[in-house]
Amino acid sequence: MRKTIFAKLDRMNIHSPFIMMNGQPRNRRKNQDLCGKNFLKFVVYVFTFIFWLTGCAFLAIGVWILFVKHSFASLLGNSTFPIATYLMIGIGGFIVVTGIMGCAGARVENRCLLVLYSVFLLLIFLLEAISGVLAYMYEGIIREELSRSLNDTMMKNYNYDAHLTTAIDDMQQRFLCCGAVSFKDWQKSQWLREDRNTTNKAPDSCCMSYSQGCAISDHPSNIYYRGCSPRLAQYTKESLMIIGGVGLGLCCVQIFGVIFSCCLVRKIKDKVYKY
């Protein structure tokens, strides 16, 4: 008798609010939806944790490039490299804060936090793309620009600007070079033309074996003859490739974060409507 009633209801496309065709509870679909939401929460947790770690890495790489790898960025004569590096550091800090927001939003199932998290992901996506594009654009013109600006910076500011003097000495010692194009550049420097108390032919940082007053001789056995411009250009290109590669690489990953967080927002929205 019971089977006959269910068969008639099935033909009429009418189902009991408590029992399905096969006699199982109707809230099974609700449980399936709940499992889908929980799965999305787990995915958002995992993605956000990885995203947060990449933010810490982004921050660390930016600081490392600016203060350790490229301590003489002031010699470049262009603000593009510092802007790209500072942008990278700022993005790293923003990612750390955004990652915490994403975890909190998924934990309490707060739609506003998750929507804000998705918006911030898109904003970070744009900032990373800008940082990467700036890095690759500047990488293409670095050699020509250095040839024009480095010599001018060294000739006019050495021994007059303490920060630039230290940067020039560090560069010449690190790259084992002297002058912008060659050691002869120093003969035209304002420092040697105006300082009558020095007998140096170049800064002491040009010497193969550094000591105070070692550059009184410009013999090739004593000082480096090759200029610093090609070495600095190559070194800067390597830094820019790191910035561009990391920035553009993370852009691709963040698309998945936006998709997963939006799906979770929709699941939470569906749950609110059902109840």
XYZ file of C-alpha atoms in Angstrom:
275
model
C 0.000 0.000 0.000
C 2.798 2.411 1.005
C 4.768 1.625 -2.186
C 1.631 2.235 -4.270
C 1.161 5.702 -2.704
C 4.801 6.631 -3.343
C 4.526 5.411 -6.934
C 1.455 7.611 -7.530
C 3.175 10.608 -5.944
C 6.203 9.993 -8.123
C 4.106 9.926 -11.307
C 2.476 13.180 -10.215
C 5.940 14.691 -9.539
C 4.919 15.262 -5.906
C 7.348 14.381 -3.122
C 6.912 14.305 0.581
C 8.708 17.139 2.386
C 10.336 14.516 4.605
C 10.813 11.482 2.337
C 12.306 11.178 -1.143
C 11.515 8.626 -3.820
C 13.901 6.092 -2.374
C 12.686 6.664 1.154
C 15.760 8.614 2.265
C 15.528 11.979 4.056
C 15.208 15.076 1.889
C 17.902 16.895 3.834
C 20.540 14.724 2.137
C 20.998 17.445 -0.486
C 21.492 19.921 2.327
C 24.231 17.718 3.732
C 25.820 17.507 0.295
C 25.734 21.309 0.024
C 27.255 21.544 3.468
C 30.060 19.211 2.382
C 30.644 21.399 -0.658
C 30.874 24.484 1.520
C 33.247 22.790 3.943
C 35.421 21.666 1.061
C 35.580 25.231 -0.271
C 36.454 26.498 3.210
C 39.324 24.033 3.345
C 40.547 25.101 -0.101
C 40.364 28.778 0.894
C 42.279 28.001 4.101
C 45.038 26.205 2.201
C 45.255 28.832 -0.531
C 45.265 31.704 1.964
C 48.020 30.082 4.015
C 50.167 29.611 0.908
C 49.248 33.131 -0.191
C 50.281 34.477 3.220
C 53.643 32.686 2.958
C 54.214 34.179 -0.496
C 53.462 37.605 0.980
C 56.165 37.076 3.594
C 58.528 35.920 0.828
C 57.586 38.923 -1.326
C 58.344 41.244 1.595
C 61.651 39.529 2.371
C 62.812 39.476 -1.270
C 61.999 43.170 -1.677
C 63.953 44.122 1.451
C 66.842 41.853 0.401
C 67.048 43.380 -3.077
C 66.854 46.963 -1.817
C 69.188 46.821 1.174
C 71.461 43.814 0.577
C 71.646 42.806 -3.064
C 71.385 46.322 -4.454
C 72.715 48.701 -1.791
C 73.835 51.164 -4.507
C 70.455 51.705 -6.171
C 70.985 55.459 -5.667
C 73.552 55.364 -8.494
C 71.050 54.294 -11.129
C 69.835 57.816 -11.844
C 66.247 56.654 -12.332
C 63.378 56.146 -9.898
C 61.880 53.135 -11.715
C 63.992 50.533 -9.916
C 63.339 51.918 -6.386
C 59.627 52.310 -7.195
C 59.356 48.687 -8.375
C 61.234 47.484 -5.285
C 59.231 49.573 -2.807
C 56.060 48.453 -4.566
C 57.164 44.865 -4.064
C 57.735 45.474 -0.332
C 54.363 47.216 0.022
C 52.586 44.387 -1.793
C 54.217 41.858 0.533
C 52.918 43.657 3.619
C 49.465 44.030 2.053
C 49.381 40.303 1.248
C 50.168 39.414 4.881
C 47.240 41.532 6.145
C 44.907 40.283 3.402
C 45.780 36.656 4.156
C 44.747 37.104 7.792
C 41.475 38.668 6.623
C 40.789 35.732 4.285
C 41.316 33.140 7.024
C 39.090 35.082 9.426
C 36.338 35.433 6.822
C 36.357 31.716 6.026
C 36.478 30.784 9.717
C 33.407 32.776 10.774
C 31.721 32.456 7.342
C 31.415 36.226 7.059
C 30.382 37.176 3.541
C 31.517 40.800 3.875
C 35.035 39.760 4.881
C 35.227 37.235 2.058
C 34.001 39.751 -0.529
C 36.531 42.277 0.771
C 39.186 39.555 0.617
C 38.331 38.904 -3.044
C 38.492 42.628 -3.850
C 41.890 42.905 -2.160
C 43.118 39.897 -4.133
C 42.169 41.654 -7.355
C 43.872 44.848 -6.171
C 47.042 42.932 -5.291
C 46.830 41.226 -8.681
C 46.922 44.631 -10.392
C 49.763 45.914 -8.188
C 51.861 42.814 -8.853
C 51.240 43.127 -12.572
C 52.336 46.782 -12.469
C 55.449 45.886 -10.475
C 56.371 43.116 -12.906
C 55.764 45.235 -16.003
C 57.789 48.145 -14.567
C 60.655 45.785 -13.817
C 60.710 44.304 -17.325
C 60.345 47.726 -18.980
C 63.277 49.160 -17.048
C 65.327 46.019 -17.667
C 65.257 46.806 -21.378
C 66.740 50.307 -21.063
C 69.061 49.892 -18.077
C 72.330 49.632 -20.023
C 71.780 52.767 -22.121
C 70.568 54.760 -19.149
C 73.490 53.744 -16.957
C 75.976 54.776 -19.624
C 74.495 58.283 -19.530
C 73.842 58.751 -15.820
C 76.481 56.783 -13.917
C 79.462 58.744 -15.194
C 77.736 62.044 -14.429
C 76.847 60.902 -10.896
C 80.367 59.699 -10.144
C 82.173 62.711 -11.595
C 80.061 65.353 -9.831
C 79.210 63.791 -6.480
C 82.215 61.757 -5.356
C 83.685 63.179 -2.141
C 80.857 65.762 -1.954
C 77.862 63.566 -1.186
C 78.627 61.119 1.643
C 75.883 58.640 0.716
C 76.811 58.534 -2.971
C 80.536 58.373 -2.162
C 79.966 55.280 -0.006
C 77.786 53.719 -2.716
C 80.447 54.356 -5.392
C 83.221 52.877 -3.247
C 81.090 49.813 -2.441
C 80.277 49.314 -6.117
C 83.916 49.565 -7.258
C 85.080 47.135 -4.586
C 82.277 44.646 -5.189
C 82.526 44.626 -8.983
C 86.331 45.019 -9.128
C 86.026 48.017 -11.443
C 86.993 51.674 -11.637
C 85.026 54.570 -13.123
C 81.916 54.353 -15.258
C 83.524 53.367 -18.576
C 87.175 53.064 -17.487
C 89.580 54.299 -14.803
C 90.370 57.341 -16.977
C 86.957 58.788 -16.153
C 88.304 59.891 -12.781
C 90.778 62.288 -14.409
C 87.776 64.450 -15.360
C 86.125 64.284 -11.946
C 85.338 67.387 -9.950
C 86.976 65.756 -6.938
C 90.453 65.454 -8.516
C 90.238 68.845 -10.203
C 89.375 70.700 -7.001
C 91.144 68.717 -4.259
C 94.735 69.967 -4.365
C 95.751 67.883 -1.345
C 95.332 64.503 -3.014
C 97.928 62.750 -5.132
C 95.554 59.951 -6.086
C 94.813 59.171 -9.713
C 91.524 57.494 -8.698
C 89.646 56.615 -5.492
C 91.328 54.065 -3.233
C 88.362 51.751 -3.869
C 89.776 51.210 -7.389
C 92.840 49.445 -5.978
C 93.270 45.702 -6.327
C 94.645 45.632 -2.788
C 92.809 48.286 -0.840
C 94.689 50.599 1.520
C 94.562 54.316 2.217
C 96.353 56.269 -0.502
C 96.893 53.172 -2.625
C 95.653 54.836 -5.841
C 98.595 57.219 -6.261
C 99.608 55.050 -9.204
C 97.298 54.197 -12.088
C 99.433 51.282 -13.241
C 97.334 48.260 -14.331
C 99.029 46.168 -11.671
C 97.631 48.511 -9.029
C 94.083 49.547 -10.042
C 91.255 48.055 -12.074
C 90.996 49.383 -15.616
C 87.513 48.182 -16.595
C 84.520 50.411 -15.935
C 81.598 49.660 -13.624
C 78.708 50.463 -15.953
C 78.427 47.024 -17.666
C 78.708 45.138 -14.359
C 76.155 47.349 -12.612
C 73.771 47.003 -15.566
C 73.995 43.204 -15.464
C 73.555 43.143 -11.694
C 70.510 45.397 -11.903
C 68.997 43.269 -14.681
C 69.223 40.195 -12.451
C 67.394 42.027 -9.654
C 64.714 43.266 -12.044
C 64.164 39.781 -13.442
C 63.555 38.531 -9.891
C 61.036 41.324 -9.235
C 59.279 40.826 -12.575
C 59.216 37.039 -12.376
C 57.875 36.905 -8.819
C 55.300 39.623 -9.468
C 53.880 38.195 -12.684
C 54.085 34.621 -11.381
C 51.942 35.371 -8.332
C 49.365 37.108 -10.526
C 48.423 33.793 -12.100
C 48.047 32.048 -8.733
C 45.760 34.717 -7.295
C 43.107 34.148 -9.947
C 42.359 30.802 -8.272
C 42.066 32.517 -4.891
C 39.464 34.931 -6.238
C 37.490 32.055 -7.792
C 37.515 29.914 -4.622
C 36.580 32.793 -2.306
C 33.713 33.872 -4.594
C 32.407 30.289 -4.697
C 32.505 30.147 -0.892
C 30.600 33.443 -0.675
C 27.911 31.966 -2.922
C 27.696 28.792 -0.834
C 27.265 30.828 2.342
C 24.645 32.949 0.564
C 22.715 29.833 -0.516
C 22.804 28.525 3.035
C 21.359 31.800 4.381
C 18.486 31.661 1.867
C 17.693 28.030 2.708
C 17.407 28.729 6.389
